[in-house]
Coordinates of C-alpha atoms and ligand atoms in Angstrom, one line a residue:
M1 CA -94.6 -37.6 204.6
T2 CA -96.2 -34.5 206.2
A3 CA -95.9 -34.2 210.0
T4 CA -92.9 -32.8 211.7
L5 CA -92.2 -34.7 214.9
P6 CA -92.0 -33.2 218.3
T7 CA -88.6 -33.8 219.8
Q8 CA -89.2 -33.0 223.4
L9 CA -88.6 -36.3 225.3
T10 CA -91.3 -37.5 227.6
G11 CA -89.7 -40.6 229.2
Q12 CA -92.7 -42.7 228.0
M13 CA -93.1 -46.0 226.3
I14 CA -95.4 -46.2 223.3
I15 CA -98.0 -49.0 223.3
A16 CA -100.0 -49.3 220.1
G17 CA -99.7 -45.5 219.4
T18 CA -100.4 -44.4 222.9
P19 CA -97.7 -42.9 225.2
V20 CA -97.6 -44.8 228.5
T21 CA -95.6 -44.0 231.6
G22 CA -94.2 -47.1 233.2
T23 CA -94.7 -47.9 236.9
G24 CA -91.5 -49.8 237.4
H25 CA -87.8 -49.1 238.0
E26 CA -86.5 -45.6 237.1
V27 CA -83.8 -45.4 234.4
R28 CA -81.8 -42.4 233.2
A29 CA -79.6 -42.5 230.1
F30 CA -75.9 -41.8 230.8
D31 CA -73.5 -39.8 228.7
P32 CA -70.4 -41.9 228.9
A33 CA -68.2 -39.2 227.4
A34 CA -69.2 -36.5 229.9
G35 CA -69.8 -39.0 232.7
Q36 CA -73.2 -37.4 233.4
P37 CA -76.7 -38.8 233.6
L38 CA -79.2 -37.4 231.1
E39 CA -82.8 -36.3 231.5
P40 CA -85.6 -37.3 231.4
V41 CA -86.3 -40.2 233.7
Y42 CA -87.7 -43.3 232.0
R43 CA -89.7 -45.9 234.0
H44 CA -89.7 -49.6 233.2
G45 CA -93.0 -51.2 232.2
D46 CA -94.4 -54.4 233.7
T47 CA -96.3 -57.4 232.6
T48 CA -99.5 -55.4 232.1
D49 CA -97.7 -53.4 229.5
V50 CA -96.3 -56.5 227.8
D51 CA -99.9 -58.0 227.7
A52 CA -101.2 -54.7 226.2
A53 CA -98.5 -54.4 223.5
A54 CA -98.5 -58.1 222.6
A55 CA -102.4 -58.3 222.5
A56 CA -102.5 -55.1 220.3
A57 CA -99.9 -56.7 218.0
A58 CA -102.0 -59.8 217.7
E59 CA -105.1 -57.8 217.0
A60 CA -103.3 -55.8 214.3
F61 CA -101.8 -58.9 212.7
P62 CA -104.7 -60.0 210.4
A63 CA -105.1 -56.5 208.9
Y64 CA -101.4 -56.0 208.7
R65 CA -100.6 -59.3 207.0
A66 CA -103.4 -58.6 204.5
T67 CA -101.6 -55.4 203.3
T68 CA -100.0 -55.5 199.9
A69 CA -96.3 -55.6 199.5
E70 CA -96.5 -52.1 197.9
Q71 CA -98.4 -50.8 201.0
R72 CA -95.7 -52.2 203.3
A73 CA -93.0 -50.8 201.1
R74 CA -94.5 -47.3 201.4
F75 CA -94.8 -47.8 205.1
L76 CA -91.1 -48.6 205.5
E77 CA -90.3 -45.6 203.3
S78 CA -92.5 -43.4 205.5
I79 CA -90.6 -44.6 208.6
A80 CA -87.3 -43.7 206.9
A81 CA -88.6 -40.2 206.0
H82 CA -89.9 -39.6 209.5
I83 CA -86.6 -40.6 210.9
E84 CA -84.8 -38.2 208.5
S85 CA -87.2 -35.4 209.5
V86 CA -85.8 -35.5 213.1
A87 CA -82.3 -36.4 212.2
E88 CA -80.7 -33.4 213.9
S89 CA -82.2 -34.0 217.4
L90 CA -81.9 -37.8 216.9
I91 CA -78.1 -37.6 216.2
A92 CA -77.5 -35.2 219.1
R93 CA -79.3 -37.5 221.5
A94 CA -77.7 -40.7 220.2
V95 CA -74.2 -39.2 220.4
A96 CA -74.9 -38.1 224.0
E97 CA -76.3 -41.5 225.0
S98 CA -73.6 -43.6 223.3
G99 CA -70.4 -41.5 223.5
L100 CA -69.9 -42.4 219.8
P101 CA -68.7 -39.7 217.5
T102 CA -71.2 -37.6 215.5
A103 CA -69.9 -38.8 212.2
R104 CA -70.4 -42.5 213.2
I105 CA -74.0 -41.8 214.4
T106 CA -74.8 -39.7 211.3
G107 CA -73.6 -42.7 209.2
E108 CA -75.8 -45.0 211.3
V109 CA -78.9 -42.8 210.6
G110 CA -78.1 -43.3 206.9
R111 CA -77.7 -47.0 207.4
T112 CA -81.0 -47.3 209.3
T113 CA -83.0 -45.4 206.6
G114 CA -81.1 -47.3 203.9
Q115 CA -82.0 -50.6 205.5
L116 CA -85.7 -49.6 205.6
R117 CA -85.6 -48.6 201.9
L118 CA -83.7 -51.8 201.0
F119 CA -86.6 -53.9 202.4
A120 CA -89.1 -51.7 200.5
E121 CA -87.1 -52.7 197.4
V122 CA -87.2 -56.3 198.4
L123 CA -90.9 -56.2 198.8
R124 CA -91.4 -54.7 195.4
E125 CA -89.1 -57.1 193.7
G126 CA -91.2 -60.0 195.0
S127 CA -89.0 -63.1 195.1
W128 CA -89.4 -63.0 199.0
N129 CA -92.8 -64.6 198.3
G130 CA -91.0 -67.8 197.3
A131 CA -93.8 -68.7 194.9
R132 CA -93.8 -72.2 193.5
I133 CA -96.4 -74.0 191.5
D134 CA -96.4 -77.7 190.7
T135 CA -99.2 -78.2 188.2
A136 CA -101.7 -81.0 188.5
Q137 CA -101.0 -84.2 186.6
P138 CA -104.4 -85.9 186.6
D139 CA -103.3 -88.6 184.2
R140 CA -100.1 -89.6 186.1
T141 CA -100.0 -93.3 187.0
P142 CA -100.2 -95.1 189.3
L143 CA -101.5 -92.0 191.1
P144 CA -102.5 -88.6 189.8
R145 CA -100.5 -85.6 191.1
P146 CA -102.5 -82.8 192.8
D147 CA -102.1 -79.1 192.0
I148 CA -99.7 -77.8 194.7
R149 CA -98.6 -74.2 195.2
Q150 CA -96.4 -72.7 197.8
R151 CA -95.7 -69.2 199.1
F152 CA -94.4 -67.6 202.3
V153 CA -96.6 -66.1 204.9
P154 CA -95.6 -64.0 208.0
L155 CA -95.2 -65.7 211.4
G156 CA -97.1 -63.2 213.5
P157 CA -96.0 -60.6 216.1
V158 CA -92.2 -60.4 216.6
A159 CA -90.4 -59.3 219.8
V160 CA -87.2 -57.3 219.0
F161 CA -84.4 -56.7 221.6
S162 CA -82.4 -53.6 220.8
A163 CA -78.6 -53.8 220.8
S164 CA -76.6 -51.3 222.9
N165 CA -73.8 -50.9 220.3
F166 CA -75.8 -49.7 217.4
P167 CA -78.4 -47.3 218.9
L168 CA -80.1 -46.9 215.5
A169 CA -79.2 -49.6 213.0
F170 CA -79.7 -52.6 215.4
S171 CA -82.3 -50.8 217.6
V172 CA -85.9 -49.6 217.5
A173 CA -86.2 -49.3 213.7
G174 CA -83.1 -51.4 213.0
G175 CA -82.6 -54.4 210.8
D176 CA -84.8 -56.8 212.9
T177 CA -87.7 -54.4 213.0
A178 CA -87.4 -53.5 209.3
S179 CA -87.3 -57.1 208.2
A180 CA -90.1 -58.2 210.5
L181 CA -92.4 -55.3 209.3
A182 CA -91.5 -56.1 205.7
A183 CA -92.5 -59.7 206.2
G184 CA -95.9 -58.5 207.5
C185 CA -95.3 -59.1 211.2
P186 CA -96.2 -56.5 213.9
V187 CA -93.3 -55.6 216.1
V188 CA -92.9 -55.1 219.9
V189 CA -89.5 -53.7 220.7
K190 CA -87.8 -54.0 224.1
G191 CA -85.7 -50.8 224.1
H192 CA -82.2 -50.8 225.5
D193 CA -81.7 -48.8 228.7
A194 CA -78.4 -47.4 227.3
H195 CA -80.3 -45.2 224.8
P196 CA -83.9 -44.6 225.9
G197 CA -84.1 -41.1 224.4
T198 CA -82.9 -42.3 221.0
S199 CA -85.4 -45.1 221.3
E200 CA -88.3 -42.8 222.1
I201 CA -87.5 -40.4 219.2
V202 CA -87.3 -43.3 216.7
A203 CA -90.5 -45.0 218.2
R204 CA -92.4 -41.7 217.6
A205 CA -91.2 -41.7 214.0
V206 CA -92.4 -45.3 213.5
T207 CA -95.7 -44.4 215.2
S208 CA -96.2 -41.4 212.9
A209 CA -95.6 -43.6 209.9
V210 CA -98.1 -46.2 211.2
T211 CA -100.8 -43.5 211.4
E212 CA -99.8 -41.9 208.1
S213 CA -100.0 -45.3 206.4
G214 CA -103.5 -46.0 207.8
L215 CA -102.3 -49.1 209.6
P216 CA -103.6 -50.5 212.9
A217 CA -101.8 -48.9 215.9
G218 CA -100.8 -52.3 217.3
V219 CA -98.4 -52.8 214.4
F220 CA -95.7 -51.2 216.6
S221 CA -94.9 -50.8 220.3
L222 CA -91.9 -49.8 222.3
L223 CA -91.4 -51.0 225.9
F224 CA -88.7 -50.4 228.5
G225 CA -87.9 -53.0 231.2
S226 CA -85.4 -55.4 232.5
G227 CA -84.4 -58.4 230.3
P228 CA -85.0 -61.2 232.9
G229 CA -88.3 -59.5 233.9
L230 CA -90.1 -57.7 231.1
G231 CA -88.0 -59.2 228.3
V232 CA -88.7 -62.8 229.3
A233 CA -92.4 -62.0 229.8
L234 CA -92.5 -60.6 226.2
V235 CA -90.8 -63.7 224.8
T236 CA -93.1 -66.0 226.7
D237 CA -96.3 -64.1 225.8
P238 CA -98.5 -66.4 223.7
H239 CA -99.2 -63.7 221.1
I240 CA -95.4 -63.4 220.2
K241 CA -94.4 -65.8 217.5
A242 CA -90.6 -65.0 216.9
V243 CA -87.8 -63.1 218.5
G244 CA -84.9 -60.9 217.1
F245 CA -82.0 -60.2 219.5
T246 CA -78.5 -58.7 219.3
G247 CA -76.3 -58.7 222.4
S248 CA -74.4 -60.9 224.8
R249 CA -74.2 -64.7 224.7
S250 CA -75.7 -64.9 228.2
G251 CA -78.7 -62.7 227.2
G252 CA -79.3 -64.5 223.9
T253 CA -79.1 -68.0 225.4
A254 CA -81.4 -67.0 228.3
L255 CA -84.0 -65.9 225.7
M256 CA -83.5 -69.1 223.6
A257 CA -84.2 -71.1 226.7
A258 CA -87.3 -69.1 227.6
A259 CA -88.7 -69.4 224.0
A260 CA -88.0 -73.2 223.9
A261 CA -89.7 -73.7 227.3
R262 CA -93.0 -72.2 226.1
P263 CA -96.0 -74.5 225.6
E264 CA -95.7 -73.3 222.0
P265 CA -91.9 -72.9 221.4
I266 CA -90.9 -70.1 219.0
P267 CA -87.8 -69.3 217.0
V268 CA -85.2 -66.9 218.4
Y269 CA -82.9 -65.2 216.0
A270 CA -80.1 -64.1 218.4
E271 CA -76.9 -62.6 217.2
M272 CA -74.5 -63.0 220.1
S273 CA -70.8 -63.4 220.3
S274 CA -68.0 -63.7 217.8
I275 CA -64.2 -63.1 218.0
N276 CA -63.8 -63.0 214.2
P277 CA -60.5 -64.8 213.5
V278 CA -58.1 -63.3 211.0
F279 CA -55.7 -65.6 209.2
L280 CA -52.4 -64.1 208.0
L281 CA -50.9 -66.3 205.3
E282 CA -47.1 -66.5 204.8
G283 CA -46.9 -64.6 201.5
A284 CA -49.0 -61.7 202.7
L285 CA -47.0 -61.5 206.0
A286 CA -43.7 -61.6 204.0
T287 CA -44.6 -58.7 201.7
R288 CA -46.7 -56.5 204.0
G289 CA -46.5 -57.7 207.6
A290 CA -45.9 -54.2 209.1
E291 CA -48.6 -52.6 207.0
L292 CA -51.1 -55.3 208.1
G293 CA -50.2 -54.8 211.7
K294 CA -51.0 -51.1 211.5
A295 CA -54.3 -51.6 209.6
F296 CA -55.4 -54.3 212.1
I297 CA -55.2 -51.8 215.0
G298 CA -57.3 -49.3 213.0
S299 CA -60.0 -52.0 212.7
L300 CA -59.6 -53.2 216.3
T301 CA -59.9 -49.7 218.0
M302 CA -62.7 -48.3 215.8
G303 CA -65.7 -47.3 217.9
S304 CA -63.8 -48.5 221.0
G305 CA -63.9 -52.0 219.5
Q306 CA -67.6 -52.3 220.2
F307 CA -68.5 -54.2 217.1
C308 CA -69.7 -57.8 216.9
T309 CA -67.3 -58.1 213.9
N310 CA -64.3 -56.8 215.8
P311 CA -61.1 -58.7 215.0
G312 CA -60.5 -60.4 218.3
L313 CA -58.2 -63.2 217.1
I314 CA -55.2 -63.2 214.8
I315 CA -53.8 -66.6 213.6
A316 CA -50.6 -67.0 211.8
V317 CA -47.5 -69.2 211.4
D318 CA -44.5 -67.9 213.4
G319 CA -41.7 -66.2 211.5
P320 CA -40.1 -62.9 210.6
G321 CA -43.3 -61.8 208.8
L322 CA -45.4 -62.3 211.9
D323 CA -42.7 -60.6 214.0
A324 CA -43.0 -57.5 211.7
F325 CA -46.8 -57.6 212.1
V326 CA -46.6 -57.8 215.9
T327 CA -44.1 -55.0 216.2
A328 CA -46.2 -52.7 214.0
A329 CA -49.4 -53.6 215.7
G330 CA -47.7 -53.1 219.1
E331 CA -46.5 -49.6 218.1
A332 CA -49.9 -48.6 216.7
I333 CA -51.9 -49.8 219.8
S334 CA -49.5 -48.0 222.1
A335 CA -50.5 -44.8 220.4
A336 CA -54.2 -45.6 220.4
P337 CA -56.2 -43.2 222.6
A338 CA -58.7 -44.6 225.0
T339 CA -62.2 -43.7 224.0
P340 CA -65.5 -43.9 226.0
M341 CA -67.4 -47.2 225.9
L342 CA -71.2 -47.3 225.6
T343 CA -72.1 -47.8 229.2
P344 CA -70.3 -48.1 232.6
N345 CA -71.4 -51.8 232.6
I346 CA -69.9 -52.5 229.2
A347 CA -66.6 -50.7 230.3
G348 CA -66.6 -52.9 233.4
N349 CA -67.1 -56.1 231.4
Y350 CA -64.3 -55.1 229.1
A351 CA -61.9 -54.4 232.0
S352 CA -62.7 -57.9 233.4
G353 CA -62.2 -59.5 230.0
V354 CA -58.8 -57.8 229.7
E355 CA -57.9 -59.0 233.1
M356 CA -58.8 -62.5 232.1
L357 CA -56.6 -62.3 229.0
S358 CA -53.7 -60.8 231.1
G359 CA -53.8 -63.9 233.3
A360 CA -53.9 -66.4 230.4
A361 CA -51.8 -64.8 227.6
E362 CA -48.7 -62.6 227.1
L363 CA -49.2 -58.9 226.8
V364 CA -47.9 -57.4 223.6
A365 CA -48.9 -53.8 224.3
H366 CA -51.6 -51.6 225.8
G367 CA -53.2 -48.5 224.4
Q368 CA -53.3 -45.2 226.2
V369 CA -55.0 -44.8 229.5
G370 CA -58.4 -43.0 229.5
A371 CA -59.2 -39.8 231.2
I372 CA -62.4 -41.1 232.6
E373 CA -63.6 -44.5 234.0
T374 CA -65.9 -45.3 231.1
C375 CA -62.9 -45.3 228.6
G376 CA -61.7 -48.6 227.3
Q377 CA -57.9 -49.0 227.1
A378 CA -57.0 -51.1 224.0
A379 CA -54.9 -54.2 224.6
L380 CA -53.1 -56.8 222.5
F381 CA -52.0 -60.2 223.7
S382 CA -50.3 -63.2 222.2
T383 CA -50.1 -66.9 222.9
D384 CA -49.1 -70.2 221.2
A385 CA -51.6 -72.5 219.4
Q386 CA -51.4 -75.2 222.1
S387 CA -52.2 -72.9 224.9
F388 CA -55.1 -71.4 222.9
L389 CA -56.6 -74.7 222.1
G390 CA -56.2 -75.8 225.7
N391 CA -58.0 -72.9 227.3
E392 CA -61.7 -72.3 226.5
E393 CA -61.6 -68.8 228.2
L394 CA -59.3 -67.6 225.4
Q395 CA -62.2 -68.0 222.9
A396 CA -64.6 -65.8 224.9
E397 CA -65.7 -62.5 223.3
V398 CA -64.0 -59.6 225.1
F399 CA -66.3 -56.8 223.8
G400 CA -64.0 -53.9 223.1
S401 CA -60.5 -53.1 221.7
A402 CA -58.8 -56.3 222.9
S403 CA -57.3 -59.0 220.6
L404 CA -55.2 -62.1 220.9
I405 CA -52.5 -63.3 218.4
V406 CA -52.1 -67.1 218.2
R407 CA -48.7 -68.1 217.0
C408 CA -48.7 -71.4 215.1
A409 CA -45.7 -73.7 214.5
D410 CA -46.8 -74.5 210.9
T411 CA -49.7 -74.6 208.5
A412 CA -51.1 -77.8 209.9
Q413 CA -51.3 -76.3 213.3
M414 CA -53.0 -73.2 211.9
H415 CA -55.6 -75.6 210.4
T416 CA -56.1 -77.3 213.8
V417 CA -56.7 -73.9 215.3
A418 CA -59.2 -73.0 212.5
A419 CA -61.0 -76.3 213.2
G420 CA -61.0 -75.6 216.9
V421 CA -62.6 -72.2 217.0
E422 CA -66.3 -71.8 217.8
G423 CA -68.9 -70.5 215.3
Q424 CA -68.2 -67.0 214.1
L425 CA -69.8 -64.1 212.2
T426 CA -66.7 -63.6 210.1
A427 CA -63.4 -65.2 209.1
T428 CA -60.8 -63.1 207.4
V429 CA -57.8 -64.2 205.3
H430 CA -54.9 -62.1 204.2
A431 CA -53.3 -63.7 201.3
D432 CA -51.0 -62.8 198.4
T433 CA -51.1 -64.6 195.0
S434 CA -48.3 -66.9 196.3
D435 CA -50.7 -68.0 199.1
E436 CA -53.4 -69.1 196.7
A437 CA -53.0 -72.9 197.3
A438 CA -52.8 -72.4 201.1
A439 CA -55.9 -70.2 201.0
G440 CA -57.7 -72.8 199.0
E441 CA -57.1 -75.4 201.7
L442 CA -58.3 -73.0 204.4
L443 CA -61.5 -71.9 202.7
P444 CA -63.5 -75.2 203.2
L445 CA -62.6 -75.1 206.9
L446 CA -63.8 -71.5 207.3
E447 CA -67.1 -72.3 205.5
L448 CA -67.9 -74.6 208.4
K449 CA -67.1 -71.9 211.0
A450 CA -68.3 -68.5 209.7
G451 CA -71.2 -66.7 208.1
R452 CA -69.0 -64.4 206.1
I453 CA -65.5 -65.1 204.7
L454 CA -63.5 -62.1 203.5
F455 CA -60.1 -61.7 201.9
N456 CA -57.6 -58.9 202.3
G457 CA -59.8 -56.6 204.3
W458 CA -61.0 -56.2 207.9
P459 CA -64.3 -57.6 209.3
T460 CA -65.6 -54.4 210.8
G461 CA -68.1 -52.7 208.5
V462 CA -71.0 -54.8 207.3
E463 CA -72.5 -53.9 203.9
V464 CA -76.3 -53.9 203.9
C465 CA -77.1 -55.5 200.6
H466 CA -78.7 -58.6 199.0
A467 CA -75.8 -61.0 199.3
M468 CA -74.7 -60.1 202.9
V469 CA -74.6 -62.8 205.6
H470 CA -74.4 -61.5 209.1
G471 CA -74.8 -64.8 210.8
G472 CA -72.9 -68.0 211.5
P473 CA -72.9 -71.1 213.7
F474 CA -73.5 -70.9 217.4
P475 CA -72.4 -69.0 219.5
A476 CA -72.2 -66.3 216.7
T477 CA -76.0 -66.8 216.4
S478 CA -78.7 -69.1 217.5
D479 CA -79.6 -70.1 214.0
S480 CA -76.9 -70.3 211.3
R481 CA -79.3 -70.7 208.5
T482 CA -80.0 -67.1 208.1
T483 CA -78.7 -63.5 208.5
S484 CA -79.7 -60.5 210.6
V485 CA -78.3 -58.0 208.0
G486 CA -79.3 -57.7 204.4
A487 CA -82.2 -58.7 202.3
R488 CA -82.4 -62.3 203.4
A489 CA -83.2 -61.2 207.0
I490 CA -86.9 -61.1 205.9
E491 CA -86.8 -64.9 205.6
R492 CA -86.5 -65.3 209.4
F493 CA -90.1 -64.0 209.9
L494 CA -91.8 -66.0 207.1
R495 CA -92.8 -69.6 206.8
P496 CA -93.9 -71.6 203.7
V497 CA -97.5 -72.7 203.2
A498 CA -98.5 -75.2 200.5
Y499 CA -102.0 -74.9 198.9
Q500 CA -103.1 -78.3 197.5
N501 CA -106.1 -78.3 195.1
V502 CA -107.3 -75.0 196.5
P503 CA -110.0 -73.5 194.3
K504 CA -108.5 -71.0 191.9
S505 CA -110.8 -68.2 193.1
L506 CA -109.3 -68.6 196.6
L507 CA -105.7 -68.7 195.7
P508 CA -103.5 -65.8 197.0
S509 CA -102.2 -63.6 194.2
P510 CA -98.5 -64.7 194.4
V511 CA -99.6 -68.2 193.4
A512 CA -102.6 -67.3 191.3
D513 CA -102.7 -68.4 187.6
D514 CA -102.6 -64.9 186.2
N515 CA -99.6 -63.8 188.2
P516 CA -100.8 -60.2 188.5
D517 CA -97.5 -58.8 190.0
R518 CA -95.4 -60.6 187.3
L519 CA -93.4 -62.4 190.1
W520 CA -90.6 -64.8 189.3
R521 CA -92.1 -68.1 190.2
R522 CA -90.8 -71.7 190.0
I523 CA -93.4 -73.5 187.9
D524 CA -92.9 -77.2 187.6
G525 CA -89.3 -76.7 188.7
R526 CA -88.4 -73.9 186.3
L527 CA -88.1 -70.2 187.2
T528 CA -90.3 -68.0 185.1
Q529 CA -92.3 -64.8 185.2
D530 CA -95.2 -66.3 183.3
Ligands
NAP1 P1 -77.0 -57.7 226.8 O1 -76.6 -57.7 228.3 O2 -77.1 -59.1 226.2 O3 -78.4 -57.0 226.7 C1 -79.1 -57.0 225.5 C2 -80.6 -57.1 225.8 O4 -80.9 -58.4 226.3 C3 -81.0 -56.1 226.9 O5 -82.3 -55.7 226.6 C4 -81.0 -57.0 228.1 O6 -81.9 -56.5 229.1 C5 -81.5 -58.3 227.6 N1 -81.0 -59.4 228.5 C6 -79.7 -59.5 228.9 N2 -79.7 -60.6 229.7 C7 -80.9 -61.2 229.7 C8 -81.5 -62.3 230.3 N3 -80.7 -63.1 231.1 N4 -82.7 -62.6 230.2 C9 -83.5 -61.8 229.4 N5 -83.0 -60.7 228.7 C10 -81.7 -60.4 228.9 O7 -76.0 -56.8 226.0 P2 -75.6 -55.3 226.2 O8 -76.3 -54.7 227.3 O9 -75.7 -54.7 224.9 O10 -74.1 -55.4 226.5 C11 -73.5 -56.3 227.5 C12 -72.5 -57.2 226.9 O11 -73.0 -57.9 225.7 C13 -71.3 -56.6 226.4 O12 -70.3 -56.3 227.3 C14 -70.8 -57.5 225.3 O13 -70.1 -58.5 225.9 C15 -72.1 -58.1 224.7 N6 -72.5 -57.5 223.4 C16 -72.2 -58.2 222.3 C17 -72.7 -57.7 221.1 C18 -72.4 -58.4 219.8 O14 -72.8 -57.8 218.8 N7 -71.9 -59.6 219.8 C19 -73.4 -56.5 221.0 C20 -73.6 -55.8 222.2 C21 -73.2 -56.4 223.4 P3 -81.4 -55.5 230.3 O15 -81.9 -54.2 229.8 O16 -82.0 -56.0 231.5 O17 -79.9 -55.6 230.4

């Protein structure tokens, strides 16, 4: 890495390496902590910009997919290094645009660069190729078996929709972009209007890495524009072959519908809404009900509750242990300061969600009132199991520091509630050793509902690693078979191809006889590095 990036913001999009000023709607970022708009003005792009970015991505695809895994690994590392080279101005801008604390954003820079480096590691390790060889059996009767070999190939250009709540780790060079680029897919990002300056700085870092790595410029573009306008145009562009999205259920399902209605439908990997049920078992409540109540509010109010893994639902059997939990949680939430939310729109949605809960459940306690309008006041409600199961509204994600306690009459009713919740990113169980049998009965139910099941912790905080699943059945995501965080995220942008009796001289290296990269491959059903 050589170049130091300029950090003066221009308000421009970047289409295949070229800065482009949009001709559409004007947008300014907004500092939710100061209640002030931020310079410069960004202008939305239009369908001409979508066409240009998608066509450049398609043009870049043949050369980009032909790069070696090592070349792509170095490219991802170069993006990480370029991001680090502008970390100071990037952090300052992201803090101003999000209202999130400096420590949180600093951590997110590390998570973003760490994610890019994880995918570099994944590429070098090689099992993402999914190489399999079934050798020919010419003498098999009644029919001979042909030589069949399989590996994964990239899908093609991917459209990525940035999330508002992680301006770095789920944004321009976040997990969707990193995993798509690792797979060999060019990326066109639709930036989020909540953090255009952060997006521009990161896009320039990616663009510098594209140039430094000698890749075609169309490997990466950043566009700004409205979701229903430019966003849908991007998803329906014939050059785009898959979509990565993090945001609301309504946004995700709109993009799923647009992608499915194309003459050539494409997959949409949308991470949408989850209320992340937490089950408190009787032994745990009896020994540490109050302690759990306090810790729960810490998880609920972190980052103004703007996490897709926020604990929005507590489920437990009524009794003195649950009473102790509720009392401690009520006391902790009453002391919780109101902190700025990401955008006035998100603060408004949160206020409406709390109003809905106020009309449908009993208030336990509110947090403190905020000094400015963009602050979200934490809120805790409770209801009984029957009312919860009878009111669909109570399952809706209220994005922010609001949660609902469901009091169950007995364990059987707790299981009915577990079976009645929608698909979730996470399900949490607090259990002591005395709860082992009860937890064992609950676990199979939770496997049907959630992508990640955790014990004796809180769901906020998603480790980026090989075994992570940040996914789950609808509406948590649009496709429960995969994850948007962690090494397996690369699989979303790959598809298997089988090569039957292809001449040996034409076979791609992952399935060639000599195995030049010493990949682990499944040969005649057995894993081997031979
Ligand atoms: P969002 O409204 O879903 O927006 C995310 C992206 O999708 C934006 O680029 C948006 O474009 C686009 N979009 C939205 N609706 C669309 C539609 N009908 N057709 C095409 N594109 C569309 O999410 P947000 O702005 O980040 O936050 C709004 C709400 O989403 C929150 O209040 C919260 O409820 C939820 N949310 C959930 C999560 C989660 O992790 N589960 C994360 C963030 C937000 P525009 O620029 O035009 O809006």
